Short mmCIF file of C-alpha atoms in Angstrom, two decimals:
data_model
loop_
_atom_site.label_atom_id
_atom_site.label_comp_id
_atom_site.label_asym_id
_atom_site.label_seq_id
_atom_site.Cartn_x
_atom_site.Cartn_y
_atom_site.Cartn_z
CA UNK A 1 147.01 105.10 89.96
CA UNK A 2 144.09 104.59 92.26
CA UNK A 3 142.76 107.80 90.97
CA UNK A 4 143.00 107.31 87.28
CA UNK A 5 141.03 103.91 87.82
CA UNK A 6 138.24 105.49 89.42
CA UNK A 7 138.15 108.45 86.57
CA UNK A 8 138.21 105.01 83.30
CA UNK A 9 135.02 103.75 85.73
CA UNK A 10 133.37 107.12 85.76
CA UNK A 11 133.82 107.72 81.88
CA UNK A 12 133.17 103.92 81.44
CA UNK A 13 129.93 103.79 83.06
CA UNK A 14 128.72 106.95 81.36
CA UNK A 15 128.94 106.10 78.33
CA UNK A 16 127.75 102.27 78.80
CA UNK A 17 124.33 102.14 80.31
CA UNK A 18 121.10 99.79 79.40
CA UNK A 19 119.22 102.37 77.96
CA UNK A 20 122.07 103.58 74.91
CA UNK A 21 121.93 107.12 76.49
CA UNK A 22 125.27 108.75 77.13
CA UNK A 23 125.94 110.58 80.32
CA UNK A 24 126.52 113.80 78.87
CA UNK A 25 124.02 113.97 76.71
CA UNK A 26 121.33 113.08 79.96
CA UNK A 27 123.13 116.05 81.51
CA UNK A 28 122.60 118.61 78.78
CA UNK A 29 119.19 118.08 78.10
CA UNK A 30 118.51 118.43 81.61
CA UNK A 31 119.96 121.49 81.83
CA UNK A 32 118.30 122.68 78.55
CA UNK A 33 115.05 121.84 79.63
CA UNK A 34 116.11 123.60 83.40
CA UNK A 35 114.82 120.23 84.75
CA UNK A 36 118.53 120.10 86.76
CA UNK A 37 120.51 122.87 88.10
CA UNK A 38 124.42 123.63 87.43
CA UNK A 39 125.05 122.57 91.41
CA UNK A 40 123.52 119.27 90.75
CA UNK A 41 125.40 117.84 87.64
CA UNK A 42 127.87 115.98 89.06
CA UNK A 43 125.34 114.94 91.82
CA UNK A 44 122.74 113.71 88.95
CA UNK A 45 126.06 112.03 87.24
CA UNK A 46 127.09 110.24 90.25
CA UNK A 47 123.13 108.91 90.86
CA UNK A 48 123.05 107.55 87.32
CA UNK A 49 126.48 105.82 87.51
CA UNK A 50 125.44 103.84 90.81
CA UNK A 51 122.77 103.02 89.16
CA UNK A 52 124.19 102.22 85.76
CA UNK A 53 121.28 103.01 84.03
CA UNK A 54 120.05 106.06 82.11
CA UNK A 55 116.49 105.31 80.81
CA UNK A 56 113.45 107.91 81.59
CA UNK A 57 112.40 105.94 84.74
CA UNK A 58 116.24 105.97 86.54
CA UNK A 59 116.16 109.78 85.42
CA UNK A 60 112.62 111.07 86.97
CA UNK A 61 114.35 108.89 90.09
CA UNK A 62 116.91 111.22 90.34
CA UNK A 63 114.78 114.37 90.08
CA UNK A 64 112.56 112.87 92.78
CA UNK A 65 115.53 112.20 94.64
CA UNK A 66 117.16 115.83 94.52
CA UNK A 67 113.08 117.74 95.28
CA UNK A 68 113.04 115.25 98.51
CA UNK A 69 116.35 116.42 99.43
CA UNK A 70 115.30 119.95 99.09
CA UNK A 71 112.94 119.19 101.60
CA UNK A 72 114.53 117.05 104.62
CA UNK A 73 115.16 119.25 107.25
CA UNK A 74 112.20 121.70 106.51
CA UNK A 75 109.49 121.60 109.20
CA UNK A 76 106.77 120.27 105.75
CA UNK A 77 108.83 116.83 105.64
CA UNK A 78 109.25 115.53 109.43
CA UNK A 79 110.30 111.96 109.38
CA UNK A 80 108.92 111.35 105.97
CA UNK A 81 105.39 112.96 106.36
CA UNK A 82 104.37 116.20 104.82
CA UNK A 83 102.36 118.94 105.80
CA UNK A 84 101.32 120.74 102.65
CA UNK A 85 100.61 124.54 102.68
CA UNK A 86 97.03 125.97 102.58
CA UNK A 87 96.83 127.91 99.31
CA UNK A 88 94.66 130.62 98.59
CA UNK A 89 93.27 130.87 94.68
CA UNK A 90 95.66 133.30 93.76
CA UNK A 91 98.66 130.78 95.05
CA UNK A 92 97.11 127.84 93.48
CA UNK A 93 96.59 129.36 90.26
CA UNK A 94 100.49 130.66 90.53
CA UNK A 95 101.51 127.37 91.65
CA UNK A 96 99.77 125.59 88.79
CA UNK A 97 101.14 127.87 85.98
CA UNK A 98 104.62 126.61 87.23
CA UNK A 99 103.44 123.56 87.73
CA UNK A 100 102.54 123.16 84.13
CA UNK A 101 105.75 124.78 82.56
CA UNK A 102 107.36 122.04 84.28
CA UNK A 103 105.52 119.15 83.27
CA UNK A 104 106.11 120.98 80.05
CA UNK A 105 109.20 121.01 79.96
CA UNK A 106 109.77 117.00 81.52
CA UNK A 107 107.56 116.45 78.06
CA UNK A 108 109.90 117.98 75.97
CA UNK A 109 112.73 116.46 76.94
CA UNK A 110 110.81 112.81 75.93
CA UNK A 111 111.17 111.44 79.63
CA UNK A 112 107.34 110.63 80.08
CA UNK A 113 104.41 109.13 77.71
CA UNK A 114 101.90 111.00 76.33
CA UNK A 115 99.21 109.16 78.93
CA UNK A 116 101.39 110.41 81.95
CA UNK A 117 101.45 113.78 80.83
CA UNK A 118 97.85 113.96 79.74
CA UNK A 119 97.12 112.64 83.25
CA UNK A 120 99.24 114.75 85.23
CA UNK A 121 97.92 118.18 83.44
CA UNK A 122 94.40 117.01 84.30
CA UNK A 123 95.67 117.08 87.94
CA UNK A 124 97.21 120.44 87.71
CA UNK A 125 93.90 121.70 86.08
CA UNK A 126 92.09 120.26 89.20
CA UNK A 127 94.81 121.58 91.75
CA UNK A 128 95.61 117.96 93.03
CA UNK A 129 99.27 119.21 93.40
CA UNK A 130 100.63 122.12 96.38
CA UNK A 131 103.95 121.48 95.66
CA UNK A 132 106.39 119.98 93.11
CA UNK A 133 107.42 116.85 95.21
CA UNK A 134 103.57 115.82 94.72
CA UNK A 135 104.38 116.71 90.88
CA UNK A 136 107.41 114.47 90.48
CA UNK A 137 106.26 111.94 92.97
CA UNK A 138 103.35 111.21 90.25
CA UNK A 139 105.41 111.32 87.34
CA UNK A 140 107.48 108.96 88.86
CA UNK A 141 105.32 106.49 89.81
CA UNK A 142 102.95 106.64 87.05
CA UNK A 143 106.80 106.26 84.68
CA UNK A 144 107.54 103.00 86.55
CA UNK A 145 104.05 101.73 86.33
CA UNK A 146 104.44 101.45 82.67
CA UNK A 147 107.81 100.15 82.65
CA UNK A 148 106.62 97.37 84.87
CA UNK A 149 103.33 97.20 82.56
CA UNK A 150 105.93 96.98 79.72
CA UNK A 151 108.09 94.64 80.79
CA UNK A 152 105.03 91.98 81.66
CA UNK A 153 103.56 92.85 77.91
CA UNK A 154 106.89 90.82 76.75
CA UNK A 155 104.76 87.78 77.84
CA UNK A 156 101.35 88.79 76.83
CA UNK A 157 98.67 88.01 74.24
CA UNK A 158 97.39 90.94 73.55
CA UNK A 159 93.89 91.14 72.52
CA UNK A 160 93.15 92.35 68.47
CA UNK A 161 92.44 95.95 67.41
CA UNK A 162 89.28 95.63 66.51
CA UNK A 163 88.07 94.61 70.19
CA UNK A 164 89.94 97.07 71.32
CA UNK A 165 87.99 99.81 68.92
CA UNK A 166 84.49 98.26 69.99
CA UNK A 167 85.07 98.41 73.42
CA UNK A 168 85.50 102.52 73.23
CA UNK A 169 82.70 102.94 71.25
CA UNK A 170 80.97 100.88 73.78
CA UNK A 171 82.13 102.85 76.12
CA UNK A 172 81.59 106.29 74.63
CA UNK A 173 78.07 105.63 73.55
CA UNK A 174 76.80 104.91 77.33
CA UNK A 175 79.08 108.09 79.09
CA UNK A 176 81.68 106.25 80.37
CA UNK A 177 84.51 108.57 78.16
CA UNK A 178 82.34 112.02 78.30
CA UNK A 179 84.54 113.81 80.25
CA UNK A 180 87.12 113.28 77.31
CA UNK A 181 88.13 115.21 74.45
CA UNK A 182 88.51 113.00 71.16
CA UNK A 183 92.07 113.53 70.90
CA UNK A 184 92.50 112.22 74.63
CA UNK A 185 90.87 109.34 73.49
CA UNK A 186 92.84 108.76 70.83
CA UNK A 187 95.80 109.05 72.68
CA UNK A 188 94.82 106.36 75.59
CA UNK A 189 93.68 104.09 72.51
CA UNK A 190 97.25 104.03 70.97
CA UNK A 191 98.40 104.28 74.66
CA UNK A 192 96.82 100.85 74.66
CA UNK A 193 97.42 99.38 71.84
CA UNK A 194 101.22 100.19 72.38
CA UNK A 195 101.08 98.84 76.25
CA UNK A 196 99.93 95.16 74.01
CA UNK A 197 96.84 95.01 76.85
CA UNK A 198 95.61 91.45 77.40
CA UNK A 199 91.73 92.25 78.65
CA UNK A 200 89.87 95.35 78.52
CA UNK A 201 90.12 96.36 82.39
CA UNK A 202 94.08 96.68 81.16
CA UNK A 203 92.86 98.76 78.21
CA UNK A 204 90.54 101.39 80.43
CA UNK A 205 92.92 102.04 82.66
CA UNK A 206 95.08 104.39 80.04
CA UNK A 207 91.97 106.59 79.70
CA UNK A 208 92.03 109.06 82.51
CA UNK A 209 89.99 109.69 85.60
CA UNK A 210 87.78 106.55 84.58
CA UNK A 211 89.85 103.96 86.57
CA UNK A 212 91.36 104.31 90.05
CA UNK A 213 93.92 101.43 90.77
CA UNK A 214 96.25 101.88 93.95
CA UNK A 215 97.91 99.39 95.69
CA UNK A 216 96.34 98.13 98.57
CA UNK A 217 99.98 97.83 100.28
CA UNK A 218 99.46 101.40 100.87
CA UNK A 219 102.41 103.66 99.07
CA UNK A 220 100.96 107.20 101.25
CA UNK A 221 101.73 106.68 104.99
CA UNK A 222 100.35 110.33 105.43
CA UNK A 223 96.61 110.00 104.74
CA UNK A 224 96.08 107.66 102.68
CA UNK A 225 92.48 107.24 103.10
CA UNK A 226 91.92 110.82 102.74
CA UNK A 227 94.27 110.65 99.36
CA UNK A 228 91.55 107.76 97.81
CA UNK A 229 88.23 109.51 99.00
CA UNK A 230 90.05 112.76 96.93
CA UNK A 231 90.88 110.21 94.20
CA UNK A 232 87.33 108.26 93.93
CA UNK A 233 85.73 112.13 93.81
CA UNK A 234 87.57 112.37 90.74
CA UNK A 235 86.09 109.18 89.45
CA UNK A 236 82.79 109.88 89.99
CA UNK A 237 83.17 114.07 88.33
CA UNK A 238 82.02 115.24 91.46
CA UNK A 239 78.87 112.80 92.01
CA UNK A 240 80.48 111.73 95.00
CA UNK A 241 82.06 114.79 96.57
CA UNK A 242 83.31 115.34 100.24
CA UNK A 243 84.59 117.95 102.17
CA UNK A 244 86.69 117.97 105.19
CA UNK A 245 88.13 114.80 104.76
CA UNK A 246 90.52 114.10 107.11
CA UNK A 247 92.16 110.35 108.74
CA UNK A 248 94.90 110.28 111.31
CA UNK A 249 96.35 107.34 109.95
CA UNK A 250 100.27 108.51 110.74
CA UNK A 251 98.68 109.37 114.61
CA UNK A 252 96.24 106.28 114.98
CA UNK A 253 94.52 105.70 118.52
CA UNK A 254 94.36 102.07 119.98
CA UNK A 255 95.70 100.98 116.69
CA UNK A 256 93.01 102.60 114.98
CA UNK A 257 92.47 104.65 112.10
CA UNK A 258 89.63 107.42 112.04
CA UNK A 259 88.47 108.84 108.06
CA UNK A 260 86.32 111.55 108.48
CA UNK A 261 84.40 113.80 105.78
CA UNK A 262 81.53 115.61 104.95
CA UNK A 263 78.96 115.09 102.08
CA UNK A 264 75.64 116.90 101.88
CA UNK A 265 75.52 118.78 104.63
CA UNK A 266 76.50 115.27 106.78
CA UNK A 267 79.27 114.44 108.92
CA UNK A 268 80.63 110.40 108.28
CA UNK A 269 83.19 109.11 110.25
CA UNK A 270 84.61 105.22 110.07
CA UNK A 271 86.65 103.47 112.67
CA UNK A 272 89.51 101.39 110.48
CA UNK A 273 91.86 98.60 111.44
CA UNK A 274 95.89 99.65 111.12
CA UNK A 275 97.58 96.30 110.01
CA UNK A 276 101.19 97.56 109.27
CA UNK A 277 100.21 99.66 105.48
CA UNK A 278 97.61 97.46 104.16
CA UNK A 279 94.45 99.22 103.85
CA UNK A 280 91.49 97.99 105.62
CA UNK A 281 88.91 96.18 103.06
CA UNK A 282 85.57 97.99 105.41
CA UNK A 283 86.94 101.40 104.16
CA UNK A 284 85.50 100.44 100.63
CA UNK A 285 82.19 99.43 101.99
CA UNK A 286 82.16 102.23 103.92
CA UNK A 287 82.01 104.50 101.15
CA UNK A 288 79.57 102.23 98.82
CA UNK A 289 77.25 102.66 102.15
CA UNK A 290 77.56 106.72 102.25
CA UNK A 291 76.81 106.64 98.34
CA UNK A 292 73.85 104.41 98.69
CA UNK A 293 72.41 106.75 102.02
CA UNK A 294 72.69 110.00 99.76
CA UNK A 295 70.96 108.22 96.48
CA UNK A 296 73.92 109.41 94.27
CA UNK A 297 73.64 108.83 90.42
CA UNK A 298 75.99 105.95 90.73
CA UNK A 299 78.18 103.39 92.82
CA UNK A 300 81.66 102.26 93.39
CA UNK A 301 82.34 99.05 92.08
CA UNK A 302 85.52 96.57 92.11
CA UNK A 303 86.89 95.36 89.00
CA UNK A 304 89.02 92.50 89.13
CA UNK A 305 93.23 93.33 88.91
CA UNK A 306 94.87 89.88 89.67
CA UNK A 307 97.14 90.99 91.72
CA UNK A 308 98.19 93.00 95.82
CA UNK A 309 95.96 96.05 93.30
CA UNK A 310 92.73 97.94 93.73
CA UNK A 311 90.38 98.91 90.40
CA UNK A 312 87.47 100.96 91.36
CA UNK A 313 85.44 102.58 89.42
CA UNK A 314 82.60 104.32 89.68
CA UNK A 315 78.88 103.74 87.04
CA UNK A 316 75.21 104.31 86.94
CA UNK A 317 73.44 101.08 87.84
CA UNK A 318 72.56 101.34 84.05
CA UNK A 319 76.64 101.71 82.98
CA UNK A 320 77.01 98.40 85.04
CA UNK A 321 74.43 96.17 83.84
CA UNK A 322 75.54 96.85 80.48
CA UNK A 323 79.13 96.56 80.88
CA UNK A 324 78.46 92.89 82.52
CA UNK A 325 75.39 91.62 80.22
CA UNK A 326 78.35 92.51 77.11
CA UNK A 327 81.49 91.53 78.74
CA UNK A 328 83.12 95.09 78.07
CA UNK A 329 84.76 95.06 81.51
CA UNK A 330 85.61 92.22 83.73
CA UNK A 331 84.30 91.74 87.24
CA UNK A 332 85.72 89.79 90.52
CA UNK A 333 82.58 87.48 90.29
CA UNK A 334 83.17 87.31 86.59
#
């Protein structure tokens, strides 16, 4: 009796969750798109039933879920910390194609937005990933970002087209887009649009490697100053471009963090507070102080988020003054 309970819950629940999707048909099109292998069906069915919920998010959870599993017990994934492999070219350019035939295929099978896969291929491109737990981690995250981002739209007044369309060619006509094809742009446009954005900080933040937000509750316990130096390179398209960049932050001495790195030819090293996983606030100033010392074409700057966040972003002094003098991006000061 017990039994045949348990088996009406199990058929119940997969055929009953928030999203409309029906157990099954998750199943197959994992499978399909080889995004889930035969061993882990009834593993995957089991996740989604706890969590009664089949939308793209709770899926990409589960993949996450089953790559981390893969790795506990293997010496890269000690205690939650990973040690990712040195590739040579040859590996990262293997490692990539696979990458990408992934990501292709997580596409395909509709469980991420255009933006998150334009993004994420832009990171393959510029080998940001050495394994696929990196891979799905981002999906993931970058997934429940704009579920959350979704969700808060419900309450929003989003601000009209037209200052939408302004603001890009705004931003176009001074550089701030030139590392963007016009289809990308036209993608993060309806990407914004869509996401109902209430200023325009919320609106350049869908066009990639413009904007860098991160939480500064800090999600990477590994190196996570060493993850946002690699992060604000891609910012600035290589203006700002160290080497060697290293931070003991998951071994800190005397409850102290060291960041260390290289740019043009000269070694920089901070001393940084550890207060539980919030980042230090000198660690920004540190790095608008190397980038001032070298004369770069450019400078970090803040831009205000509201919330626990981080914007940075990186313009010519020329970028700035004309983004503040015409209100085309909001400031903390603003």
């Amino acid at each position: 009796m017990k039994s045949s309970i348990l088996i009406f819950i199990s058929i119940f629940l997969s055929i009953n969750f928030t999203m409309g999707q029906s157990m099954q048909n998750v199943i197959d099109k994992l499978v399909k798109h080889h995004l889930l292998d035969e061993g882990n069906k009834e593993e995957m069915k089991l996740f989604l039933i706890n969590q009664q919920d089949t939308s793209n998010n709770i899926i990409l959870a589960g993949l996450h879920y089953f790559e981390m599993i893969k790795l506990v017990g293997h010496n890269n994934f000690a205690g939650g910390n990973m040690t990712l492999p040195e590739l040579t070219k040859d590996q990262q350019d293997s490692t990539n194609k696979e990458f990408l035939k992934y990501l292709t295929e997580i596409n395909s099978a509709d469980l991420i937005a255009s933006s998150v896969y334009s993004e994420c291929k832009a990171n393959i491109e510029q080998n940001s990933y050495q394994i696929k737990y990196q891979l799905i981690t981002d999906l993931s995250q970058k997934t429940n970002y704009l579920v959350e981002l979704r969700y808060q739209t419900k309450t929003k007044n989003p601000i009209p087209i037209k200052e939408i369309e302004d603001a890009i060619n705004n931003w176009r006509n001074i550089g701030l887009l030139k590392h963007l094809t016009s289809n990308q742009i036209e993608l993060s446009k309806s990407k914004a649009i869509e996401d109902s954005c209430e200023n325009l900080n919320e609106v350049l933040l869908n066009f990639p490697f413009v904007i860098h937000w991160f939480d500064t509750e800090l999600e990477n316990l590994s190196d996570p100053y060493a993850e946002l130096l690699r992060e604000f390179s891609k910012i600035s398209h290589g203006v700002f471009n160290p080497t060697n960049i290293l931070d003991n932050f998951k071994r800190p001495i005397e409850n102290k963090v060291t960041v260390k790195f290289k740019l043009n030819e000269k070694e920089y090293l901070k001393d940084l507070r550890l207060e539980d996983d919030w980042i230090d606030a000198a660690f920004i100033d540190f790095v608008k102080e190397v980038v001032k010392e070298n004369n770069l074409a450019g400078q970090f700057y803040e831009l205000y988020e509201g919330g626990q966040g981080a914007n940075i972003i990186f313009l010519t002094s020329e970028q700035y003054q004309f983004l503040k003098k015409n209100k085309l991006l909001q400031f903390p000061e603003d």
